[in-house]
mmCIF file of C-alpha atoms in Angstrom:
data_model
loop_
_atom_site.group_PDB
_atom_site.id
_atom_site.type_symbol
_atom_site.label_atom_id
_atom_site.label_comp_id
_atom_site.label_asym_id
_atom_site.label_seq_id
_atom_site.Cartn_x
_atom_site.Cartn_y
_atom_site.Cartn_z
ATOM 1 C CA MET A 1 -10.594 175.016 40.774
ATOM 2 C CA LEU A 2 -10.735 175.462 44.112
ATOM 3 C CA LEU A 3 -11.539 172.305 44.466
ATOM 4 C CA ILE A 4 -8.912 170.370 42.292
ATOM 5 C CA GLY A 5 -6.769 172.349 44.349
ATOM 6 C CA ILE A 6 -7.571 170.952 47.055
ATOM 7 C CA GLY A 7 -7.155 167.160 45.023
ATOM 8 C CA LEU A 8 -3.344 169.092 44.415
ATOM 9 C CA PHE A 9 -2.138 169.517 48.023
ATOM 10 C CA PHE A 10 -3.173 166.244 49.592
ATOM 11 C CA PHE A 11 -2.479 163.524 46.119
ATOM 12 C CA ILE A 12 0.256 165.864 43.683
ATOM 13 C CA ILE A 13 2.537 168.100 45.886
ATOM 14 C CA SER A 14 5.095 167.237 48.875
ATOM 15 C CA PRO A 15 4.634 168.210 52.073
ATOM 16 C CA ASP A 16 7.973 170.891 51.444
ATOM 17 C CA MET A 17 5.490 172.307 48.506
ATOM 18 C CA VAL A 18 2.719 173.184 50.605
ATOM 19 C CA ASP A 19 4.099 174.404 53.671
ATOM 20 C CA LEU A 20 5.997 176.756 51.246
ATOM 21 C CA ILE A 21 2.783 177.083 49.777
ATOM 22 C CA TYR A 22 0.712 177.634 51.850
ATOM 23 C CA GLY A 23 2.054 177.121 54.889
ATOM 24 C CA ARG A 24 5.070 180.342 54.542
ATOM 25 C CA GLY A 25 2.640 182.228 51.958
ATOM 26 C CA LEU A 26 -0.836 181.858 51.332
ATOM 27 C CA TYR A 27 -1.916 180.668 55.081
ATOM 28 C CA PRO A 28 -0.392 183.915 56.854
ATOM 29 C CA GLY A 29 -1.694 186.039 53.925
ATOM 30 C CA LEU A 30 -5.299 184.902 55.080
ATOM 31 C CA ARG A 31 -4.044 185.483 59.247
ATOM 32 C CA LYS A 32 -2.958 188.940 57.596
ATOM 33 C CA LEU A 33 -7.787 189.052 57.117
ATOM 34 C CA PHE A 34 -8.617 187.802 60.128
ATOM 35 C CA HIS A 35 -6.241 189.930 61.850
ATOM 36 C CA LEU A 36 -8.673 193.349 60.707
ATOM 37 C CA ILE A 37 -11.591 192.169 62.223
ATOM 38 C CA SER A 38 -9.877 190.480 65.227
ATOM 39 C CA TRP A 39 -11.060 194.040 68.029
ATOM 40 C CA ILE A 40 -14.558 191.958 67.720
ATOM 41 C CA PRO A 41 -14.971 191.576 71.244
ATOM 42 C CA ILE A 42 -18.122 189.222 70.406
ATOM 43 C CA PRO A 43 -17.254 185.668 69.031
ATOM 44 C CA MET A 44 -17.796 185.862 66.345
ATOM 45 C CA ILE A 45 -18.714 182.574 65.497
ATOM 46 C CA TYR A 46 -21.983 183.182 67.484
ATOM 47 C CA LEU A 47 -22.666 185.971 64.238
ATOM 48 C CA ILE A 48 -22.110 182.686 61.184
ATOM 49 C CA LEU A 49 -23.948 181.111 63.051
ATOM 50 C CA ALA A 50 -27.044 183.436 62.942
ATOM 51 C CA GLY A 51 -26.441 184.104 58.949
ATOM 52 C CA LEU A 52 -27.179 179.767 58.822
ATOM 53 C CA THR A 53 -30.237 179.671 60.659
ATOM 54 C CA TYR A 54 -31.287 182.516 58.497
ATOM 55 C CA ILE A 55 -29.613 180.109 55.372
ATOM 56 C CA LEU A 56 -31.363 177.577 56.438
ATOM 57 C CA ILE A 57 -34.739 178.675 56.709
ATOM 58 C CA ARG A 58 -34.727 180.074 53.942
ATOM 59 C CA TRP A 59 -34.259 176.702 52.054
ATOM 60 C CA VAL A 60 -36.292 175.330 53.904
ATOM 61 C CA ARG A 61 -39.298 177.776 53.319
ATOM 62 C CA SER A 62 -38.844 178.267 49.727
ATOM 63 C CA LYS A 63 -40.439 176.834 47.033
ATOM 64 C CA ASN A 64 -38.100 174.966 45.531
ATOM 65 C CA THR A 65 -38.761 171.793 43.544
ATOM 66 C CA LEU A 66 -36.715 168.790 46.431
ATOM 67 C CA VAL A 67 -34.083 168.732 43.707
ATOM 68 C CA LYS A 68 -33.958 172.422 43.440
ATOM 69 C CA LYS A 69 -33.157 172.361 47.061
ATOM 70 C CA LEU A 70 -31.455 168.817 47.338
ATOM 71 C CA MET A 71 -28.906 170.817 44.934
ATOM 72 C CA ASP A 72 -28.450 174.751 46.764
ATOM 73 C CA LEU A 73 -28.218 171.559 49.663
ATOM 74 C CA GLY A 74 -25.086 169.704 48.164
ATOM 75 C CA PHE A 75 -23.528 173.106 47.223
ATOM 76 C CA GLY A 76 -23.808 174.829 49.645
ATOM 77 C CA LEU A 77 -21.585 171.846 51.780
ATOM 78 C CA ALA A 78 -19.930 172.280 49.296
ATOM 79 C CA VAL A 79 -18.546 175.271 49.819
ATOM 80 C CA ILE A 80 -17.984 174.365 53.814
ATOM 81 C CA PHE A 81 -15.946 171.735 53.542
ATOM 82 C CA ILE A 82 -13.455 173.701 49.597
ATOM 83 C CA LEU A 83 -13.727 177.259 52.894
ATOM 84 C CA PHE A 84 -12.310 174.322 55.487
ATOM 85 C CA TYR A 85 -9.363 173.262 53.359
ATOM 86 C CA TRP A 86 -8.627 176.900 52.085
ATOM 87 C CA MET A 87 -8.845 178.282 55.437
ATOM 88 C CA TRP A 88 -6.886 176.473 57.898
ATOM 89 C CA ALA A 89 -6.543 172.203 56.949
ATOM 90 C CA PHE A 90 -3.684 173.038 54.208
ATOM 91 C CA ASN A 91 -2.415 172.719 57.176
ATOM 92 C CA TYR A 92 -2.376 168.589 57.683
ATOM 93 C CA ARG A 93 -0.289 168.219 54.606
ATOM 94 C CA ARG A 94 2.621 170.319 55.585
ATOM 95 C CA ASN A 95 5.423 168.137 57.154
ATOM 96 C CA SER A 96 4.445 166.745 60.254
ATOM 97 C CA PHE A 97 5.271 168.139 63.673
ATOM 98 C CA ASP A 98 7.463 165.163 64.251
ATOM 99 C CA THR A 99 9.409 165.484 61.628
ATOM 100 C CA ARG A 100 10.808 169.356 63.048
ATOM 101 C CA TYR A 101 10.277 167.586 66.210
ATOM 102 C CA GLN A 102 12.155 164.248 66.233
ATOM 103 C CA VAL A 103 11.886 162.984 69.533
ATOM 104 C CA GLY A 104 14.811 160.176 70.274
ATOM 105 C CA ILE A 105 13.915 158.299 73.427
ATOM 106 C CA SER A 106 13.249 155.105 74.345
ATOM 107 C CA PRO A 107 8.821 153.885 74.434
ATOM 108 C CA LEU A 108 7.455 155.362 77.477
ATOM 109 C CA ASP A 109 7.700 151.607 79.756
ATOM 110 C CA SER A 110 7.075 151.418 83.848
ATOM 111 C CA ILE A 111 9.914 153.547 85.252
ATOM 112 C CA SER A 112 10.340 156.178 82.915
ATOM 113 C CA LEU A 113 6.583 156.664 83.281
ATOM 114 C CA ASN A 114 7.481 156.552 87.439
ATOM 115 C CA LEU A 115 10.269 158.860 86.287
ATOM 116 C CA GLU A 116 8.011 161.097 84.884
ATOM 117 C CA PHE A 117 5.372 161.552 87.369
ATOM 118 C CA GLU A 118 7.810 161.579 89.813
ATOM 119 C CA ASN A 119 9.207 164.824 87.755
ATOM 120 C CA ALA A 120 6.258 166.407 87.179
ATOM 121 C CA LYS A 121 4.968 165.766 90.685
ATOM 122 C CA ALA A 122 7.963 167.849 91.284
ATOM 123 C CA ALA A 123 7.011 171.123 88.581
ATOM 124 C CA ILE A 124 3.435 171.467 89.897
ATOM 125 C CA ILE A 125 5.376 171.493 94.329
ATOM 126 C CA ALA A 126 7.518 172.912 93.191
ATOM 127 C CA THR A 127 5.749 176.412 91.407
ATOM 128 C CA ARG A 128 2.111 176.256 93.160
ATOM 129 C CA PRO A 129 3.043 180.581 94.000
ATOM 130 C CA ALA A 130 0.684 180.795 97.626
ATOM 131 C CA GLN A 131 -1.753 182.951 96.326
ATOM 132 C CA LEU A 132 -3.599 182.049 92.992
ATOM 133 C CA GLN A 133 -4.369 185.558 90.843
ATOM 134 C CA THR A 134 -6.945 184.980 88.260
ATOM 135 C CA SER A 135 -7.486 186.650 84.370
ATOM 136 C CA THR A 136 -10.633 187.120 82.754
ATOM 137 C CA PRO A 137 -10.260 184.675 78.811
ATOM 138 C CA GLU A 138 -8.691 188.430 77.642
ATOM 139 C CA GLU A 139 -6.716 188.798 79.604
ATOM 140 C CA ASN A 140 -4.959 185.492 79.256
ATOM 141 C CA GLU A 141 -4.503 186.778 75.414
ATOM 142 C CA SER A 142 -1.808 189.017 76.368
ATOM 143 C CA LYS A 143 0.201 187.292 78.180
ATOM 144 C CA ILE A 144 0.554 184.362 77.324
ATOM 145 C CA ARG A 145 1.035 185.226 73.147
ATOM 146 C CA ALA A 146 3.832 187.076 72.157
ATOM 147 C CA LYS A 147 5.296 183.657 73.919
ATOM 148 C CA ILE A 148 2.633 181.015 72.342
ATOM 149 C CA LYS A 149 3.848 183.369 68.807
ATOM 150 C CA ALA A 150 7.618 182.644 69.261
ATOM 151 C CA VAL A 151 7.598 179.506 70.227
ATOM 152 C CA CYS A 152 5.309 178.196 67.395
ATOM 153 C CA ALA A 153 8.776 179.977 65.715
ATOM 154 C CA THR A 154 11.002 177.849 66.427
ATOM 155 C CA TYR A 155 9.161 174.747 64.739
ATOM 156 C CA GLY A 156 8.239 176.729 61.468
ATOM 157 C CA TYR A 157 4.755 177.980 61.877
ATOM 158 C CA TYR A 158 4.327 181.189 60.887
ATOM 159 C CA SER A 159 1.659 182.690 61.550
ATOM 160 C CA PRO A 160 1.098 187.598 61.548
ATOM 161 C CA GLY A 161 -1.360 189.271 62.956
ATOM 162 C CA ILE A 162 -3.827 188.814 65.984
ATOM 163 C CA ILE A 163 -5.352 185.290 66.758
ATOM 164 C CA ARG A 164 -8.023 185.487 68.997
ATOM 165 C CA VAL A 165 -9.043 182.655 71.726
ATOM 166 C CA LYS A 166 -12.730 183.729 73.051
ATOM 167 C CA ALA A 167 -14.893 182.366 76.317
ATOM 168 C CA LEU A 168 -17.267 181.043 74.654
ATOM 169 C CA TYR A 169 -20.623 180.967 76.370
ATOM 170 C CA PRO A 170 -23.511 178.578 77.205
ATOM 171 C CA LYS A 171 -21.315 177.235 80.021
ATOM 172 C CA GLY A 172 -20.076 173.351 79.170
ATOM 173 C CA ILE A 173 -21.612 174.477 75.510
ATOM 174 C CA LEU A 174 -17.867 172.145 74.410
ATOM 175 C CA LEU A 175 -17.582 170.394 77.737
ATOM 176 C CA ARG A 176 -20.397 168.632 76.666
ATOM 177 C CA LEU A 177 -18.644 167.903 73.610
ATOM 178 C CA LYS A 178 -16.306 166.568 75.624
ATOM 179 C CA THR A 179 -14.041 170.325 74.129
ATOM 180 C CA ALA A 180 -12.378 172.319 76.789
ATOM 181 C CA GLY A 181 -11.592 174.534 73.297
ATOM 182 C CA VAL A 182 -11.391 174.945 69.644
ATOM 183 C CA TYR A 183 -10.065 176.764 66.781
ATOM 184 C CA MET A 184 -12.942 177.061 64.131
ATOM 185 C CA PRO A 185 -11.270 178.335 60.178
ATOM 186 C CA TYR A 186 -14.301 179.783 58.729
ATOM 187 C CA THR A 187 -13.334 182.700 61.863
ATOM 188 C CA GLY A 188 -9.536 182.936 61.965
ATOM 189 C CA GLU A 189 -10.756 182.452 66.618
ATOM 190 C CA ALA A 190 -10.579 180.024 68.280
ATOM 191 C CA TYR A 191 -12.398 179.786 71.210
ATOM 192 C CA VAL A 192 -13.519 177.691 75.382
ATOM 193 C CA ASP A 193 -15.993 176.868 77.116
ATOM 194 C CA ALA A 194 -16.352 179.894 79.850
ATOM 195 C CA GLY A 195 -17.246 176.985 82.292
ATOM 196 C CA LEU A 196 -13.504 175.679 82.814
ATOM 197 C CA HIS A 197 -12.487 175.578 85.427
ATOM 198 C CA PRO A 198 -9.584 179.946 85.663
ATOM 199 C CA LEU A 199 -6.596 176.277 85.714
ATOM 200 C CA GLN A 200 -7.192 175.149 82.650
ATOM 201 C CA MET A 201 -8.501 177.930 80.693
ATOM 202 C CA VAL A 202 -5.053 179.887 79.758
ATOM 203 C CA TYR A 203 -3.088 176.393 79.408
ATOM 204 C CA THR A 204 -6.808 175.258 76.952
ATOM 205 C CA GLN A 205 -6.261 178.801 75.528
ATOM 206 C CA ALA A 206 -2.188 178.541 75.365
ATOM 207 C CA HIS A 207 -3.131 175.291 73.207
ATOM 208 C CA GLU A 208 -5.987 176.334 71.103
ATOM 209 C CA MET A 209 -3.092 179.736 69.931
ATOM 210 C CA CYS A 210 -1.216 176.891 68.531
ATOM 211 C CA HIS A 211 -3.479 175.810 66.581
ATOM 212 C CA GLY A 212 -4.179 179.559 65.263
ATOM 213 C CA TYR A 213 -0.391 179.452 64.142
ATOM 214 C CA GLY A 214 -1.063 176.638 61.786
ATOM 215 C CA VAL A 215 -0.587 173.372 64.896
ATOM 216 C CA THR A 216 -1.987 170.583 63.358
ATOM 217 C CA ASP A 217 -0.793 167.752 65.994
ATOM 218 C CA GLU A 218 -2.952 167.850 69.319
ATOM 219 C CA GLY A 219 0.241 166.311 71.235
ATOM 220 C CA ALA A 220 2.624 169.410 69.443
ATOM 221 C CA CYS A 221 -0.236 171.479 70.531
ATOM 222 C CA ASN A 222 -0.686 170.960 73.804
ATOM 223 C CA PHE A 223 4.093 169.990 74.354
ATOM 224 C CA LEU A 224 3.833 173.727 72.738
ATOM 225 C CA ALA A 225 1.553 175.108 75.439
ATOM 226 C CA TYR A 226 3.760 173.572 77.957
ATOM 227 C CA LEU A 227 6.328 175.429 76.878
ATOM 228 C CA ALA A 228 4.804 178.595 76.615
ATOM 229 C CA THR A 229 2.820 178.701 79.251
ATOM 230 C CA ILE A 230 5.827 177.343 81.837
ATOM 231 C CA SER A 231 8.466 179.733 80.259
ATOM 232 C CA LEU A 232 5.982 183.125 81.547
ATOM 233 C CA LYS A 233 6.823 185.842 84.392
ATOM 234 C CA ASP A 234 3.649 184.789 85.390
ATOM 235 C CA SER A 235 2.943 182.611 88.455
ATOM 236 C CA SER A 236 -0.130 181.524 88.002
ATOM 237 C CA ILE A 237 0.378 181.161 84.489
ATOM 238 C CA VAL A 238 2.664 178.634 84.801
ATOM 239 C CA TYR A 239 1.510 176.134 87.671
ATOM 240 C CA SER A 240 -0.981 175.549 85.118
ATOM 241 C CA GLY A 241 0.800 174.961 82.803
ATOM 242 C CA HIS A 242 2.925 172.476 84.687
ATOM 243 C CA LEU A 243 -0.684 171.316 86.201
ATOM 244 C CA SER A 244 -1.966 170.885 82.532
ATOM 245 C CA TYR A 245 1.323 169.184 82.147
ATOM 246 C CA TYR A 246 1.126 166.510 85.029
ATOM 247 C CA ARG A 247 -2.753 166.105 84.592
ATOM 248 C CA TYR A 248 -2.080 163.635 81.917
ATOM 249 C CA VAL A 249 0.919 162.431 82.929
ATOM 250 C CA ALA A 250 -1.146 161.679 85.818
ATOM 251 C CA GLY A 251 -4.134 160.345 84.379
ATOM 252 C CA THR A 252 -1.903 157.945 82.379
ATOM 253 C CA TYR A 253 -0.589 156.030 85.508
ATOM 254 C CA ARG A 254 -3.167 155.977 86.852
ATOM 255 C CA HIS A 255 -4.220 154.084 84.232
ATOM 256 C CA TYR A 256 -1.316 151.897 85.263
ATOM 257 C CA TYR A 257 -1.644 151.736 88.593
ATOM 258 C CA PRO A 258 -4.539 152.614 90.118
ATOM 259 C CA GLU A 259 -4.282 151.771 93.482
ATOM 260 C CA ARG A 260 -0.899 153.200 93.955
ATOM 261 C CA TYR A 261 -1.758 156.635 91.808
ATOM 262 C CA LYS A 262 -3.638 157.138 95.199
ATOM 263 C CA ILE A 263 -1.496 156.835 97.968
ATOM 264 C CA LEU A 264 -0.003 159.063 95.961
ATOM 265 C CA ARG A 265 -1.946 161.434 94.855
ATOM 266 C CA ALA A 266 -2.867 161.244 98.685
ATOM 267 C CA ALA A 267 0.542 162.518 99.460
ATOM 268 C CA LEU A 268 0.010 165.606 97.841
ATOM 269 C CA PRO A 269 0.021 169.060 99.324
ATOM 270 C CA GLU A 270 -3.678 169.511 100.203
ATOM 271 C CA SER A 271 -3.164 172.940 98.298
ATOM 272 C CA ILE A 272 -2.435 170.692 95.335
ATOM 273 C CA LYS A 273 -5.312 168.146 96.380
ATOM 274 C CA ASN A 274 -7.078 170.898 96.867
ATOM 275 C CA ASP A 275 -6.986 172.476 92.813
ATOM 276 C CA LEU A 276 -7.808 168.834 91.183
ATOM 277 C CA ASP A 277 -11.006 168.293 93.146
ATOM 278 C CA ALA A 278 -11.518 171.591 92.190
ATOM 279 C CA ILE A 279 -10.703 171.062 89.226
ATOM 280 C CA ASN A 280 -12.373 168.008 88.311
ATOM 281 C CA THR A 281 -15.585 169.740 90.766
ATOM 282 C CA THR A 282 -16.104 171.736 87.828
ATOM 283 C CA MET A 283 -16.646 169.437 85.315
ATOM 284 C CA LEU A 284 -18.973 167.540 86.523
ATOM 285 C CA GLN A 285 -20.577 169.946 86.669
ATOM 286 C CA TYR A 286 -20.585 169.586 82.475
ATOM 287 C CA PRO A 287 -21.275 166.014 81.702
ATOM 288 C CA ASP A 288 -21.296 164.652 78.886
ATOM 289 C CA ILE A 289 -23.292 163.726 75.494
ATOM 290 C CA LEU A 290 -22.749 160.564 74.080
ATOM 291 C CA PRO A 291 -18.768 160.756 74.593
ATOM 292 C CA LYS A 292 -18.000 157.339 72.741
ATOM 293 C CA LEU A 293 -19.135 158.276 69.601
ATOM 294 C CA ARG A 294 -17.824 161.543 70.086
ATOM 295 C CA ASP A 295 -14.289 159.873 70.452
ATOM 296 C CA GLN A 296 -15.426 158.378 67.348
ATOM 297 C CA ILE A 297 -15.797 160.598 65.252
ATOM 298 C CA TYR A 298 -13.124 162.852 66.215
ATOM 299 C CA ASP A 299 -10.306 159.621 66.298
ATOM 300 C CA THR A 300 -12.068 159.029 62.607
ATOM 301 C CA TYR A 301 -11.904 162.409 61.403
ATOM 302 C CA LEU A 302 -8.028 163.500 62.707
ATOM 303 C CA LYS A 303 -6.747 159.731 61.126
ATOM 304 C CA ALA A 304 -7.882 160.327 57.785
ATOM 305 C CA GLN A 305 -6.150 163.758 57.886
ATOM 306 C CA GLY A 306 -3.038 162.039 58.903
ATOM 307 C CA ILE A 307 -2.494 162.108 62.290
ATOM 308 C CA GLU A 308 -2.340 158.076 62.469
ATOM 309 C CA ASP A 309 -3.006 158.217 66.328
ATOM 310 C CA GLY A 310 -6.107 159.299 65.940
ATOM 311 C CA LEU A 311 -6.835 161.297 70.302
ATOM 312 C CA GLY A 312 -3.714 159.389 71.191
ATOM 313 C CA SER A 313 -1.904 162.025 69.506
ATOM 314 C CA TYR A 314 -2.356 164.019 72.517
ATOM 315 C CA ASP A 315 -1.360 162.153 75.537
ATOM 316 C CA LYS A 316 2.499 162.340 73.013
ATOM 317 C CA VAL A 317 3.269 164.832 75.353
ATOM 318 C CA ILE A 318 4.369 163.246 77.343
ATOM 319 C CA ASP A 319 7.091 161.690 75.175
ATOM 320 C CA TYR A 320 7.802 165.235 73.383
ATOM 321 C CA VAL A 321 8.194 166.769 77.289
ATOM 322 C CA ARG A 322 11.438 163.584 78.280
ATOM 323 C CA HIS A 323 12.646 164.328 75.285
ATOM 324 C CA ALA A 324 12.407 167.421 75.644
ATOM 325 C CA ARG A 325 13.495 166.994 79.473
ATOM 326 C CA LYS A 326 16.949 164.267 78.174
ATOM 327 C CA SER A 327 18.034 167.088 76.085
ATOM 328 C CA GLY A 328 18.050 169.449 77.996
ATOM 329 C CA MET A 329 15.873 171.780 77.009
ATOM 330 C CA ILE A 330 13.710 171.750 80.172
ATOM 331 C CA LEU A 331 14.604 171.102 83.430
#
C-alpha cells in the first residue's frame, strides 16, 4: 500500500492535493514525532549507520541461499526507498517554489550581473563587523531557528517542532563529496560538515534547516536562508548571510569576467579579502573525491525529482534576490 501511495502522489494526485494531504497533514505530523527525539545531542545518523552495519554483517554471514539473500537485500532496499518518500521526498511533488514566488525580472545579462555584483559587494562592505563573533553549531541553531521557521511559513512551508542541524565528524566527510550539508529524512535531522569555516557554518545550517521545513529546491533554500540570516540582530550572522550570497554572485561573475573579477576582488577591504582567503584555505584542506561523478549523480537525481535545472538550481538564488530587491523586499 505504501508503494502504491508513492505512485498516486507522483503520477495521479495534483501538486495542490499533495500540498494539502502531505505538506499540511502527514509531513507536519511526522515532524512532531521527530520533535520527541530532538533533545538527543549526537547525530542520529551515527546510530542509523551502526544499525545498518550490524544488519549488513548479519546478512553476509547468514547461511541462507543466494536467492534468499538477494530477496532480503531487495526487500531492505525497497523499505529504504519507500521510507525516503514518505518521510520527506513527497515534498518534491508539492507546488514548486517558483509557483509560490514568481520572479518577474529579465534574465541575467552582463548589465544586471554587474549591478548585482556591485550590490552584493556593497552589502558585505557595509555589514562586515569590526569584530567577528563565532558560535558553536548548537548556538547557531537557537539563533536562526525562529527566523527560518517564519520565513519558510511565509511561502507555505509549515512544519512544527524543532529541526536540528548538527555538526558531522570527521571533518571533511561531506566536503570531500562536494557537499557542505545534508538533510537526512530517516532521522529528521540535518547535518553540516564540522570542517566548515565558521563564516560558512551558520548559513549552511540555515539552508539545511529550510530542507527540514519541506523546501526541496536548492536555490529556494539558498534564498530563504539568505532572507533569514540578513534579518537577524546578530551582526556576524548578518554578514555571513551577505558573504555567502556574495560568493554565489562572485562565482558567476568570475566565470564570465575572470580578469575583471581579479581587479575587483583585489580592491576589496583587507578584512573581507582575509575572510574569503580563510574560507578558501579551509575548503582546500578537503579536496573533492570524484567531483564530476558526484555532480552527475546529484544532477540526475534532482532532475528525476522534478527540479528541471538540476545542480543549476543552486544559482537561482541570484534571480530570487534580484526580484526581491526590485520588489522592495530587501534593499
